[in-house]
PDB file of C-alpha atoms in Angstrom:
ATOM      1  CA  MET T 751    -153.299   7.801 -48.970  1.00 47.00           C
ATOM      2  CA  SER T 752    -153.932   9.935 -45.754  1.00 45.00           C
ATOM      3  CA  ARG T 753    -155.693  12.732 -45.286  1.00 47.00           C
ATOM      4  CA  GLN T 754    -157.737  14.827 -47.132  1.00 49.00           C
ATOM      5  CA  GLN T 755    -157.633  18.542 -47.705  1.00 56.00           C
ATOM      6  CA  SER T 756    -159.505  21.068 -49.116  1.00 76.00           C
ATOM      7  CA  GLU T 757    -159.296  21.888 -52.308  1.00 88.00           C
ATOM      8  CA  PRO T 758    -155.519  22.343 -53.626  1.00 96.00           C
ATOM      9  CA  GLU T 759    -154.015  25.385 -54.476  1.00 98.00           C
ATOM     10  CA  VAL T 760    -150.704  23.409 -55.743  1.00 98.00           C
ATOM     11  CA  VAL T 761    -150.751  20.268 -56.917  1.00 98.00           C
ATOM     12  CA  VAL T 762    -147.098  18.778 -57.045  1.00 98.00           C
ATOM     13  CA  VAL T 763    -146.819  15.254 -59.792  1.00 98.00           C
ATOM     14  CA  GLY T 764    -144.007  13.879 -59.279  1.00 97.00           C
ATOM     15  CA  SER T 765    -141.163  11.068 -57.590  1.00 97.00           C
ATOM     16  CA  ILE T 766    -141.096   9.988 -53.631  1.00 98.00           C
ATOM     17  CA  ASN T 767    -137.961   8.704 -52.920  1.00 96.00           C
ATOM     18  CA  VAL T 768    -136.329   8.034 -49.882  1.00 96.00           C
ATOM     19  CA  ASP T 769    -132.603   9.874 -49.519  1.00 88.00           C
ATOM     20  CA  LEU T 770    -129.398   7.954 -48.383  1.00 90.00           C
ATOM     21  CA  VAL T 771    -127.118  10.488 -47.339  1.00 84.00           C
ATOM     22  CA  LEU T 772    -123.284   9.682 -47.638  1.00 90.00           C
ATOM     23  CA  THR T 773    -120.604  12.251 -45.748  1.00 89.00           C
ATOM     24  CA  VAL T 774    -116.922  12.612 -47.220  1.00 93.00           C
ATOM     25  CA  ALA T 775    -114.183  15.172 -46.650  1.00 92.00           C
ATOM     26  CA  ARG T 776    -114.239  16.099 -51.172  1.00 92.00           C
ATOM     27  CA  HIS T 777    -115.643  13.503 -53.913  1.00 91.00           C
ATOM     28  CA  PRO T 778    -114.067  10.794 -55.067  1.00 90.00           C
ATOM     29  CA  ALA T 779    -111.721  10.259 -58.292  1.00 91.00           C
ATOM     30  CA  PRO T 780    -113.032   8.007 -60.503  1.00 93.00           C
ATOM     31  CA  GLY T 781    -111.670   4.502 -59.613  1.00 94.00           C
ATOM     32  CA  GLU T 782    -110.533   6.095 -56.098  1.00 93.00           C
ATOM     33  CA  THR T 783    -112.234   4.720 -52.503  1.00 93.00           C
ATOM     34  CA  LEU T 784    -112.894   7.339 -49.614  1.00 90.00           C
ATOM     35  CA  LEU T 785    -114.149   6.488 -46.574  1.00 91.00           C
ATOM     36  CA  GLY T 786    -117.193   8.549 -45.854  1.00 90.00           C
ATOM     37  CA  GLY T 787    -119.846   9.182 -42.622  1.00 88.00           C
ATOM     38  CA  GLY T 788    -123.733   9.173 -42.423  1.00 82.00           C
ATOM     39  CA  GLY T 789    -125.748   6.807 -43.853  1.00 82.00           C
ATOM     40  CA  HIS T 790    -128.786   7.846 -43.059  1.00 83.00           C
ATOM     41  CA  SER T 791    -132.161   7.392 -44.442  1.00 89.00           C
ATOM     42  CA  THR T 792    -134.843  11.034 -44.408  1.00 91.00           C
ATOM     43  CA  PRO T 793    -136.584  12.165 -46.948  1.00 96.00           C
ATOM     44  CA  GLY T 794    -136.616  12.551 -50.485  1.00 94.00           C
ATOM     45  CA  GLY T 795    -137.287  12.750 -53.692  1.00 94.00           C
ATOM     46  CA  LYS T 796    -137.828  16.993 -56.647  1.00 96.00           C
ATOM     47  CA  GLY T 797    -141.551  16.224 -56.565  1.00 97.00           C
ATOM     48  CA  ALA T 798    -141.686  15.531 -53.018  1.00 98.00           C
ATOM     49  CA  ASN T 799    -139.248  17.997 -51.530  1.00 98.00           C
ATOM     50  CA  GLN T 800    -140.916  20.863 -53.994  1.00 98.00           C
ATOM     51  CA  ALA T 801    -144.341  19.610 -52.300  1.00 98.00           C
ATOM     52  CA  VAL T 802    -143.364  20.496 -48.960  1.00 98.00           C
ATOM     53  CA  ALA T 803    -141.414  23.539 -49.602  1.00 98.00           C
ATOM     54  CA  ALA T 804    -145.080  24.803 -50.995  1.00 98.00           C
ATOM     55  CA  ALA T 805    -147.000  23.624 -48.228  1.00 98.00           C
ATOM     56  CA  LEU T 806    -145.176  25.139 -45.404  1.00 98.00           C
ATOM     57  CA  ARG T 807    -144.991  28.229 -47.962  1.00 98.00           C
ATOM     58  CA  GLY T 808    -148.557  28.116 -47.014  1.00 97.00           C
ATOM     59  CA  ALA T 809    -149.543  26.702 -50.189  1.00 98.00           C
ATOM     60  CA  ARG T 810    -152.364  24.114 -49.341  1.00 98.00           C
ATOM     61  CA  THR T 811    -150.671  21.414 -51.363  1.00 98.00           C
ATOM     62  CA  ALA T 812    -151.506  18.135 -52.492  1.00 98.00           C
ATOM     63  CA  MET T 813    -149.063  14.979 -54.008  1.00 98.00           C
ATOM     64  CA  VAL T 814    -149.731  12.927 -56.782  1.00 98.00           C
ATOM     65  CA  GLY T 815    -147.812   9.813 -57.154  1.00 98.00           C
ATOM     66  CA  ALA T 816    -146.184   6.725 -55.971  1.00 98.00           C
ATOM     67  CA  VAL T 817    -144.577   4.552 -53.286  1.00 98.00           C
ATOM     68  CA  GLY T 818    -143.444   0.609 -52.709  1.00 98.00           C
ATOM     69  CA  ASP T 819    -144.853  -1.704 -50.366  1.00 97.00           C
ATOM     70  CA  ASP T 820    -142.608  -1.384 -48.656  1.00 96.00           C
ATOM     71  CA  ALA T 821    -140.505   0.295 -45.355  1.00 94.00           C
ATOM     72  CA  ALA T 822    -139.201   2.936 -46.981  1.00 95.00           C
ATOM     73  CA  ALA T 823    -142.693   4.271 -47.600  1.00 97.00           C
ATOM     74  CA  ALA T 824    -143.461   5.292 -44.731  1.00 97.00           C
ATOM     75  CA  VAL T 825    -139.644   7.312 -44.517  1.00 96.00           C
ATOM     76  CA  GLY T 826    -140.821   9.019 -47.917  1.00 97.00           C
ATOM     77  CA  LEU T 827    -143.801  10.291 -46.847  1.00 98.00           C
ATOM     78  CA  SER T 828    -143.242  10.873 -43.105  1.00 97.00           C
ATOM     79  CA  LEU T 829    -142.830  15.044 -44.234  1.00 98.00           C
ATOM     80  CA  LEU T 830    -145.360  15.792 -46.756  1.00 98.00           C
ATOM     81  CA  ASP T 831    -147.620  14.809 -44.226  1.00 98.00           C
ATOM     82  CA  ALA T 832    -145.963  16.172 -41.281  1.00 97.00           C
ATOM     83  CA  ALA T 833    -146.004  19.732 -43.661  1.00 98.00           C
ATOM     84  CA  GLY T 834    -149.915  18.970 -44.237  1.00 97.00           C
ATOM     85  CA  VAL T 835    -149.452  16.916 -47.989  1.00 98.00           C
ATOM     86  CA  ASP T 836    -152.987  15.850 -49.416  1.00 97.00           C
ATOM     87  CA  LEU T 837    -151.363  12.579 -50.144  1.00 98.00           C
ATOM     88  CA  THR T 838    -154.803  11.401 -51.240  1.00 97.00           C
ATOM     89  CA  ARG T 839    -153.110  10.900 -54.876  1.00 97.00           C
ATOM     90  CA  VAL T 840    -150.607   8.599 -54.017  1.00 98.00           C
ATOM     91  CA  ALA T 841    -150.260   5.519 -55.057  1.00 97.00           C
ATOM     92  CA  ARG T 842    -148.958   2.319 -52.848  1.00 97.00           C
ATOM     93  CA  VAL T 843    -147.344  -0.584 -56.689  1.00 97.00           C
ATOM     94  CA  PRO T 844    -145.775  -3.716 -55.587  1.00 97.00           C
ATOM     95  CA  GLY T 845    -141.439  -2.645 -55.140  1.00 97.00           C
ATOM     96  CA  PRO T 846    -139.656  -0.086 -53.970  1.00 97.00           C
ATOM     97  CA  THR T 847    -140.198   3.378 -53.498  1.00 98.00           C
ATOM     98  CA  GLY T 848    -137.399   5.028 -54.798  1.00 97.00           C
ATOM     99  CA  LEU T 849    -134.079   5.768 -53.356  1.00 96.00           C
ATOM    100  CA  ALA T 850    -131.335   8.883 -54.159  1.00 88.00           C
ATOM    101  CA  VAL T 851    -127.651   8.106 -52.893  1.00 90.00           C
ATOM    102  CA  VAL T 852    -126.613  11.673 -51.732  1.00 83.00           C
ATOM    103  CA  THR T 853    -123.055  12.444 -51.520  1.00 88.00           C
ATOM    104  CA  LEU T 854    -122.522  15.757 -49.284  1.00 83.00           C
ATOM    105  CA  SER T 855    -118.580  16.543 -49.454  1.00 88.00           C
ATOM    106  CA  GLU T 856    -117.402  19.574 -46.876  1.00 85.00           C
ATOM    107  CA  THR T 857    -118.098  22.153 -48.699  1.00 82.00           C
ATOM    108  CA  GLY T 858    -121.813  21.706 -48.582  1.00 74.00           C
ATOM    109  CA  GLU T 859    -121.058  20.547 -52.290  1.00 81.00           C
ATOM    110  CA  ASN T 860    -123.493  16.868 -53.670  1.00 78.00           C
ATOM    111  CA  THR T 861    -123.452  14.351 -56.170  1.00 84.00           C
ATOM    112  CA  ILE T 862    -127.160  12.222 -56.446  1.00 82.00           C
ATOM    113  CA  VAL T 863    -127.158   9.045 -57.962  1.00 88.00           C
ATOM    114  CA  VAL T 864    -131.328   8.276 -58.266  1.00 86.00           C
ATOM    115  CA  VAL T 865    -132.744   4.781 -58.604  1.00 93.00           C
ATOM    116  CA  PRO T 866    -136.655   5.467 -59.515  1.00 95.00           C
ATOM    117  CA  GLY T 867    -138.336   2.483 -58.242  1.00 97.00           C
ATOM    118  CA  ALA T 868    -142.435   3.341 -57.761  1.00 98.00           C
ATOM    119  CA  ASN T 869    -141.792   6.616 -59.146  1.00 98.00           C
ATOM    120  CA  ASP T 870    -141.695   4.246 -62.552  1.00 97.00           C
ATOM    121  CA  ALA T 871    -145.250   3.819 -62.010  1.00 97.00           C
ATOM    122  CA  VAL T 872    -146.489   7.225 -61.888  1.00 98.00           C
ATOM    123  CA  ASP T 873    -148.005   6.802 -65.177  1.00 97.00           C
ATOM    124  CA  ALA T 874    -150.821   9.151 -67.999  1.00 97.00           C
ATOM    125  CA  ALA T 875    -153.335   7.207 -66.092  1.00 97.00           C
ATOM    126  CA  LEU T 876    -152.411   7.612 -62.915  1.00 97.00           C
ATOM    127  CA  VAL T 877    -153.356  11.403 -63.271  1.00 98.00           C
ATOM    128  CA  GLU T 878    -156.004  11.117 -65.026  1.00 97.00           C
ATOM    129  CA  SER T 879    -157.946   9.723 -61.841  1.00 97.00           C
ATOM    130  CA  ALA T 880    -156.048  12.737 -60.670  1.00 96.00           C
ATOM    131  CA  ALA T 881    -156.980  15.036 -62.816  1.00 97.00           C
ATOM    132  CA  ASP T 882    -159.948  17.245 -60.806  1.00 97.00           C
ATOM    133  CA  PRO T 883    -157.357  18.051 -58.130  1.00 97.00           C
ATOM    134  CA  VAL T 884    -155.103  18.936 -61.241  1.00 98.00           C
ATOM    135  CA  ALA T 885    -157.314  21.057 -63.016  1.00 98.00           C
ATOM    136  CA  ALA T 886    -158.732  22.418 -59.911  1.00 97.00           C
ATOM    137  CA  ALA T 887    -154.948  23.824 -58.381  1.00 98.00           C
ATOM    138  CA  ALA T 888    -154.133  27.512 -59.223  1.00 98.00           C
ATOM    139  CA  VAL T 889    -150.477  26.110 -59.513  1.00 98.00           C
ATOM    140  CA  LEU T 890    -149.158  22.503 -61.142  1.00 98.00           C
ATOM    141  CA  VAL T 891    -145.434  22.204 -60.644  1.00 98.00           C
ATOM    142  CA  LEU T 892    -143.657  19.008 -62.584  1.00 98.00           C
ATOM    143  CA  GLN T 893    -139.875  17.743 -62.570  1.00 96.00           C
ATOM    144  CA  GLY T 894    -139.310  14.614 -64.245  1.00 93.00           C
ATOM    145  CA  GLU T 895    -137.881  12.371 -62.114  1.00 94.00           C
ATOM    146  CA  VAL T 896    -141.289  10.357 -62.872  1.00 96.00           C
ATOM    147  CA  PRO T 897    -142.551   9.706 -66.856  1.00 96.00           C
ATOM    148  CA  LEU T 898    -142.573  11.712 -69.596  1.00 96.00           C
ATOM    149  CA  GLY T 899    -146.174  10.625 -69.605  1.00 97.00           C
ATOM    150  CA  ALA T 900    -147.072  11.230 -66.384  1.00 97.00           C
ATOM    151  CA  SER T 901    -146.158  14.817 -67.040  1.00 98.00           C
ATOM    152  CA  LEU T 902    -147.907  15.697 -70.132  1.00 98.00           C
ATOM    153  CA  ALA T 903    -150.504  14.733 -69.108  1.00 98.00           C
ATOM    154  CA  ALA T 904    -151.167  16.717 -65.738  1.00 98.00           C
ATOM    155  CA  ALA T 905    -149.874  19.410 -68.374  1.00 98.00           C
ATOM    156  CA  ARG T 906    -152.838  19.098 -70.323  1.00 98.00           C
ATOM    157  CA  ILE T 907    -154.891  18.859 -68.047  1.00 98.00           C
ATOM    158  CA  ALA T 908    -154.216  21.767 -65.995  1.00 98.00           C
ATOM    159  CA  ASP T 909    -153.582  23.641 -69.705  1.00 98.00           C
ATOM    160  CA  ALA T 910    -157.174  22.762 -70.621  1.00 98.00           C
ATOM    161  CA  ALA T 911    -158.760  23.964 -67.278  1.00 98.00           C
ATOM    162  CA  GLY T 912    -156.469  27.320 -67.712  1.00 98.00           C
ATOM    163  CA  ARG T 913    -154.396  27.294 -64.991  1.00 98.00           C
ATOM    164  CA  ARG T 914    -150.541  27.537 -64.246  1.00 98.00           C
ATOM    165  CA  ILE T 915    -147.500  24.989 -65.550  1.00 98.00           C
ATOM    166  CA  VAL T 916    -144.147  24.826 -62.981  1.00 98.00           C
ATOM    167  CA  LEU T 917    -141.486  23.164 -64.906  1.00 98.00           C
ATOM    168  CA  ASN T 918    -138.417  22.194 -63.369  1.00 98.00           C
ATOM    169  CA  ALA T 919    -136.369  20.433 -66.102  1.00 97.00           C
ATOM    170  CA  ALA T 920    -134.304  18.591 -63.881  1.00 93.00           C
ATOM    171  CA  PRO T 921    -132.729  16.276 -64.056  1.00 90.00           C
ATOM    172  CA  ALA T 922    -131.435  17.729 -67.556  1.00 88.00           C
ATOM    173  CA  ALA T 923    -132.859  15.848 -70.690  1.00 87.00           C
ATOM    174  CA  ALA T 924    -133.874  17.827 -73.799  1.00 87.00           C
ATOM    175  CA  VAL T 925    -138.378  18.784 -72.972  1.00 94.00           C
ATOM    176  CA  PRO T 926    -140.650  17.928 -76.379  1.00 95.00           C
ATOM    177  CA  GLU T 927    -141.357  21.358 -77.442  1.00 95.00           C
ATOM    178  CA  GLU T 928    -145.633  21.092 -76.119  1.00 97.00           C
ATOM    179  CA  LEU T 929    -144.479  20.285 -72.698  1.00 97.00           C
ATOM    180  CA  LEU T 930    -142.001  24.095 -73.134  1.00 97.00           C
ATOM    181  CA  ARG T 931    -144.767  25.681 -74.850  1.00 97.00           C
ATOM    182  CA  LEU T 932    -147.158  25.131 -71.276  1.00 98.00           C
ATOM    183  CA  ALA T 933    -143.833  26.384 -68.973  1.00 98.00           C
ATOM    184  CA  ASP T 934    -144.692  29.206 -67.267  1.00 97.00           C
ATOM    185  CA  PRO T 935    -141.675  29.742 -65.710  1.00 97.00           C
ATOM    186  CA  LEU T 936    -139.403  26.635 -67.234  1.00 98.00           C
ATOM    187  CA  VAL T 937    -136.964  26.706 -64.703  1.00 98.00           C
ATOM    188  CA  VAL T 938    -133.502  25.331 -64.942  1.00 97.00           C
ATOM    189  CA  ASN T 939    -130.050  25.569 -63.131  1.00 96.00           C
ATOM    190  CA  GLU T 940    -127.715  26.292 -66.064  1.00 95.00           C
ATOM    191  CA  HIS T 941    -126.646  23.237 -66.826  1.00 94.00           C
ATOM    192  CA  GLU T 942    -130.240  22.797 -67.681  1.00 96.00           C
ATOM    193  CA  ALA T 943    -130.106  25.298 -69.346  1.00 96.00           C
ATOM    194  CA  ALA T 944    -127.963  24.525 -71.763  1.00 95.00           C
ATOM    195  CA  ILE T 945    -129.243  20.917 -72.480  1.00 95.00           C
ATOM    196  CA  VAL T 946    -133.065  22.461 -72.694  1.00 96.00           C
ATOM    197  CA  LEU T 947    -132.206  25.019 -75.432  1.00 95.00           C
ATOM    198  CA  ALA T 948    -129.672  22.390 -77.332  1.00 94.00           C
ATOM    199  CA  GLY T 949    -133.109  20.330 -77.770  1.00 93.00           C
ATOM    200  CA  ALA T 950    -135.046  23.123 -78.625  1.00 92.00           C
ATOM    201  CA  LEU T 951    -132.702  24.691 -81.400  1.00 89.00           C
ATOM    202  CA  GLY T 952    -131.582  20.772 -82.615  1.00 87.00           C
ATOM    203  CA  ASP T 953    -128.075  21.641 -81.390  1.00 79.00           C
ATOM    204  CA  ASP T 954    -125.309  20.101 -79.051  1.00 77.00           C
ATOM    205  CA  ALA T 955    -123.406  23.007 -78.638  1.00 78.00           C
ATOM    206  CA  VAL T 956    -125.079  25.530 -76.364  1.00 90.00           C
ATOM    207  CA  ASP T 957    -122.566  26.274 -73.770  1.00 92.00           C
ATOM    208  CA  PRO T 958    -123.819  26.799 -69.762  1.00 93.00           C
ATOM    209  CA  PRO T 959    -123.696  30.112 -68.792  1.00 93.00           C
ATOM    210  CA  ALA T 960    -120.745  31.291 -66.808  1.00 92.00           C
ATOM    211  CA  THR T 961    -122.053  34.668 -65.611  1.00 94.00           C
ATOM    212  CA  PRO T 962    -125.518  36.603 -65.038  1.00 96.00           C
ATOM    213  CA  GLU T 963    -125.174  38.128 -67.752  1.00 96.00           C
ATOM    214  CA  GLU T 964    -124.623  34.982 -70.445  1.00 96.00           C
ATOM    215  CA  ALA T 965    -127.502  33.701 -68.278  1.00 96.00           C
ATOM    216  CA  THR T 966    -130.306  36.209 -69.491  1.00 97.00           C
ATOM    217  CA  VAL T 967    -129.161  35.716 -73.188  1.00 96.00           C
ATOM    218  CA  LEU T 968    -130.264  32.212 -72.741  1.00 96.00           C
ATOM    219  CA  ALA T 969    -133.100  32.623 -70.759  1.00 97.00           C
ATOM    220  CA  ARG T 970    -134.606  34.920 -74.224  1.00 97.00           C
ATOM    221  CA  ARG T 971    -133.746  32.165 -76.197  1.00 96.00           C
ATOM    222  CA  LEU T 972    -135.582  29.645 -74.283  1.00 97.00           C
ATOM    223  CA  ARG T 973    -137.901  32.103 -74.056  1.00 97.00           C
ATOM    224  CA  ASP T 974    -137.708  32.428 -77.604  1.00 96.00           C
ATOM    225  CA  ALA T 975    -138.211  27.917 -78.314  1.00 95.00           C
ATOM    226  CA  GLY T 976    -141.180  28.577 -76.456  1.00 96.00           C
ATOM    227  CA  ALA T 977    -141.637  29.129 -72.843  1.00 97.00           C
ATOM    228  CA  ARG T 978    -143.522  31.596 -72.130  1.00 97.00           C
ATOM    229  CA  SER T 979    -141.680  32.477 -69.055  1.00 98.00           C
ATOM    230  CA  VAL T 980    -137.874  30.870 -67.799  1.00 98.00           C
ATOM    231  CA  VAL T 981    -135.872  31.330 -64.599  1.00 98.00           C
ATOM    232  CA  VAL T 982    -132.451  29.518 -64.701  1.00 98.00           C
ATOM    233  CA  THR T 983    -130.483  29.375 -60.992  1.00 96.00           C
ATOM    234  CA  LEU T 984    -126.957  29.978 -60.606  1.00 94.00           C
ATOM    235  CA  GLY T 985    -126.377  28.610 -56.916  1.00 90.00           C
ATOM    236  CA  GLY T 986    -124.346  31.557 -55.102  1.00 90.00           C
ATOM    237  CA  ALA T 987    -125.002  33.867 -57.953  1.00 93.00           C
ATOM    238  CA  GLY T 988    -128.791  34.530 -57.766  1.00 94.00           C
ATOM    239  CA  VAL T 989    -131.846  33.937 -60.665  1.00 96.00           C
ATOM    240  CA  VAL T 990    -132.345  35.404 -64.021  1.00 97.00           C
ATOM    241  CA  VAL T 991    -135.468  35.646 -64.413  1.00 97.00           C
ATOM    242  CA  ALA T 992    -137.067  36.233 -68.160  1.00 97.00           C
ATOM    243  CA  GLY T 993    -140.297  36.661 -69.246  1.00 94.00           C
ATOM    244  CA  PRO T 994    -142.809  39.357 -71.155  1.00 92.00           C
ATOM    245  CA  ASP T 995    -141.612  41.894 -69.576  1.00 88.00           C
ATOM    246  CA  GLY T 996    -138.174  42.052 -70.043  1.00 92.00           C
ATOM    247  CA  ALA T 997    -135.362  39.912 -67.946  1.00 95.00           C
ATOM    248  CA  TRP T 998    -133.446  40.738 -64.760  1.00 94.00           C
ATOM    249  CA  HIS T 999    -131.234  39.194 -62.256  1.00 96.00           C
ATOM    250  CA  LEU T1000    -132.399  38.471 -58.707  1.00 94.00           C
ATOM    251  CA  ALA T1001    -128.468  38.644 -56.028  1.00 94.00           C
ATOM    252  CA  ALA T1002    -127.886  35.298 -54.252  1.00 90.00           C
ATOM    253  CA  ARG T1003    -128.798  36.083 -50.206  1.00 92.00           C
ATOM    254  CA  PRO T1004    -125.877  35.709 -48.315  1.00 89.00           C
ATOM    255  CA  VAL T1005    -125.344  32.472 -46.219  1.00 91.00           C
ATOM    256  CA  VAL T1006    -123.023  30.561 -45.256  1.00 88.00           C
ATOM    257  CA  ALA T1007    -123.383  26.669 -47.084  1.00 84.00           C
ATOM    258  CA  VAL T1008    -124.158  23.777 -45.441  1.00 84.00           C
ATOM    259  CA  ASP T1009    -125.694  21.282 -47.334  1.00 79.00           C
ATOM    260  CA  THR T1010    -126.998  22.366 -50.874  1.00 82.00           C
ATOM    261  CA  VAL T1011    -129.244  19.587 -51.061  1.00 81.00           C
ATOM    262  CA  GLY T1012    -132.841  20.319 -52.261  1.00 90.00           C
ATOM    263  CA  ALA T1013    -131.737  24.181 -51.782  1.00 94.00           C
ATOM    264  CA  GLY T1014    -133.480  24.020 -55.530  1.00 95.00           C
ATOM    265  CA  ASP T1015    -136.283  22.344 -55.435  1.00 97.00           C
ATOM    266  CA  ALA T1016    -136.359  24.626 -51.877  1.00 97.00           C
ATOM    267  CA  PHE T1017    -136.664  27.199 -54.669  1.00 98.00           C
ATOM    268  CA  VAL T1018    -139.653  25.229 -56.900  1.00 98.00           C
ATOM    269  CA  GLY T1019    -141.881  25.266 -54.095  1.00 98.00           C
ATOM    270  CA  ALA T1020    -141.461  28.437 -52.893  1.00 98.00           C
ATOM    271  CA  LEU T1021    -141.995  30.673 -56.219  1.00 98.00           C
ATOM    272  CA  ALA T1022    -144.994  27.793 -57.054  1.00 98.00           C
ATOM    273  CA  ALA T1023    -146.308  29.087 -54.089  1.00 98.00           C
ATOM    274  CA  GLY T1024    -145.513  32.688 -54.362  1.00 98.00           C
ATOM    275  CA  LEU T1025    -147.792  32.286 -57.409  1.00 98.00           C
ATOM    276  CA  ALA T1026    -150.571  30.303 -56.204  1.00 98.00           C
ATOM    277  CA  ARG T1027    -151.229  33.150 -54.044  1.00 97.00           C
ATOM    278  CA  GLY T1028    -151.088  35.501 -57.118  1.00 97.00           C
ATOM    279  CA  ALA T1029    -148.185  37.311 -56.552  1.00 97.00           C
ATOM    280  CA  GLY T1030    -146.362  37.891 -59.494  1.00 95.00           C
ATOM    281  CA  MET T1031    -143.016  37.364 -60.832  1.00 96.00           C
ATOM    282  CA  ALA T1032    -140.487  39.259 -59.278  1.00 94.00           C
ATOM    283  CA  GLU T1033    -142.192  39.226 -56.141  1.00 96.00           C
ATOM    284  CA  ALA T1034    -142.136  35.020 -55.805  1.00 97.00           C
ATOM    285  CA  ALA T1035    -138.869  34.898 -56.843  1.00 97.00           C
ATOM    286  CA  ARG T1036    -137.729  37.132 -54.025  1.00 96.00           C
ATOM    287  CA  GLU T1037    -138.894  35.139 -51.428  1.00 97.00           C
ATOM    288  CA  ALA T1038    -137.862  32.024 -53.014  1.00 98.00           C
ATOM    289  CA  VAL T1039    -134.717  32.976 -53.080  1.00 97.00           C
ATOM    290  CA  ALA T1040    -134.794  33.908 -49.825  1.00 97.00           C
ATOM    291  CA  VAL T1041    -136.693  30.274 -49.199  1.00 97.00           C
ATOM    292  CA  ALA T1042    -133.229  28.333 -51.249  1.00 96.00           C
ATOM    293  CA  ALA T1043    -130.609  30.652 -49.148  1.00 96.00           C
ATOM    294  CA  TYR T1044    -132.483  29.097 -45.175  1.00 96.00           C
ATOM    295  CA  ALA T1045    -132.481  26.138 -46.982  1.00 96.00           C
ATOM    296  CA  VAL T1046    -128.644  26.365 -48.021  1.00 93.00           C
ATOM    297  CA  ALA T1047    -127.733  27.930 -44.937  1.00 93.00           C
ATOM    298  CA  HIS T1048    -129.326  24.526 -42.514  1.00 93.00           C
ATOM    299  CA  GLU T1049    -128.986  20.375 -42.980  1.00 86.00           C
ATOM    300  CA  GLY T1050    -130.799  17.940 -45.157  1.00 85.00           C
ATOM    301  CA  ALA T1051    -132.884  18.142 -47.895  1.00 88.00           C
ATOM    302  CA  GLN T1052    -136.779  19.003 -46.518  1.00 94.00           C
ATOM    303  CA  ALA T1053    -135.582  19.200 -43.130  1.00 94.00           C
ATOM    304  CA  SER T1054    -134.253  22.401 -43.398  1.00 95.00           C
ATOM    305  CA  TYR T1055    -136.907  23.481 -45.634  1.00 97.00           C
ATOM    306  CA  PRO T1056    -138.677  27.079 -43.528  1.00 97.00           C
ATOM    307  CA  GLY T1057    -141.749  27.769 -42.838  1.00 96.00           C
ATOM    308  CA  LEU T1058    -143.802  30.862 -42.066  1.00 96.00           C
ATOM    309  CA  ASP T1059    -142.599  31.360 -38.811  1.00 95.00           C
ATOM    310  CA  ASP T1060    -139.776  31.115 -39.720  1.00 94.00           C
ATOM    311  CA  GLN T1061    -136.716  33.987 -40.615  1.00 94.00           C
ATOM    312  CA  LEU T1062    -135.032  34.225 -44.484  1.00 95.00           C
ATOM    313  CA  PRO T1063    -132.535  35.202 -44.859  1.00 92.00           C
TER     314      PRO T1063
END
């Protein structure tokens, strides 16, 4: 559905949205009405964000997803195309393109409500029609904004070909054991980490970690539950990585937060690009932390992501 590239290094199976961004002085309390600003539409979706981030970090990247037959589809695809992402495996289906309503406060914190739209059409059949690039890419990236059947189908194809699978379990939900065992790494924030571990243990009493030390314990427990490696992102406290060689903490880069929308996706995309070029987990995570910091210091989601010529913090 756009330019076609040579064999991809990163394939992202995931969502393509249009973000409707609203700005407020603070987030409203339940039942409260506030006046806001903004109201502009920008490209978004966790899958699309991660694909743009990977491509801008130099990885040949392909997107497997769907948009609607509405005018919003052009907005949703615009920065993917500009970043050079291969869109030949993006389907156009009847109905609306996915929508995310983002409310952004003066402190840079956000809340997001997602309406899936065309993303619900990303099923196992669509993924299987893209089996060749999924099997060819060094890294497959998955998230939770498309139906689970699509992620399972893609993971099985990539695993059979001996490829690496980066699973971003967001939005937070329990992860099937089969998918958890293929994650290398599983990438979650502190809240997602608690929910995924609770699902794996059949125990709803798992608390989100409050410190890097607690996140390290939780990351190790997620590895024990089946994930091959784990990254727990902690916002301004950095990230914790746990793998076969142990666990460690990487501090965040000090920046003034302007807009946190899409920063986690910037991290995932940059991590995937680093792993695809053969970097070890420590090196790839270190660069991804810097990419996420750059994104936080700039406005927008995809528009805030750095290219190879941008100076990282």
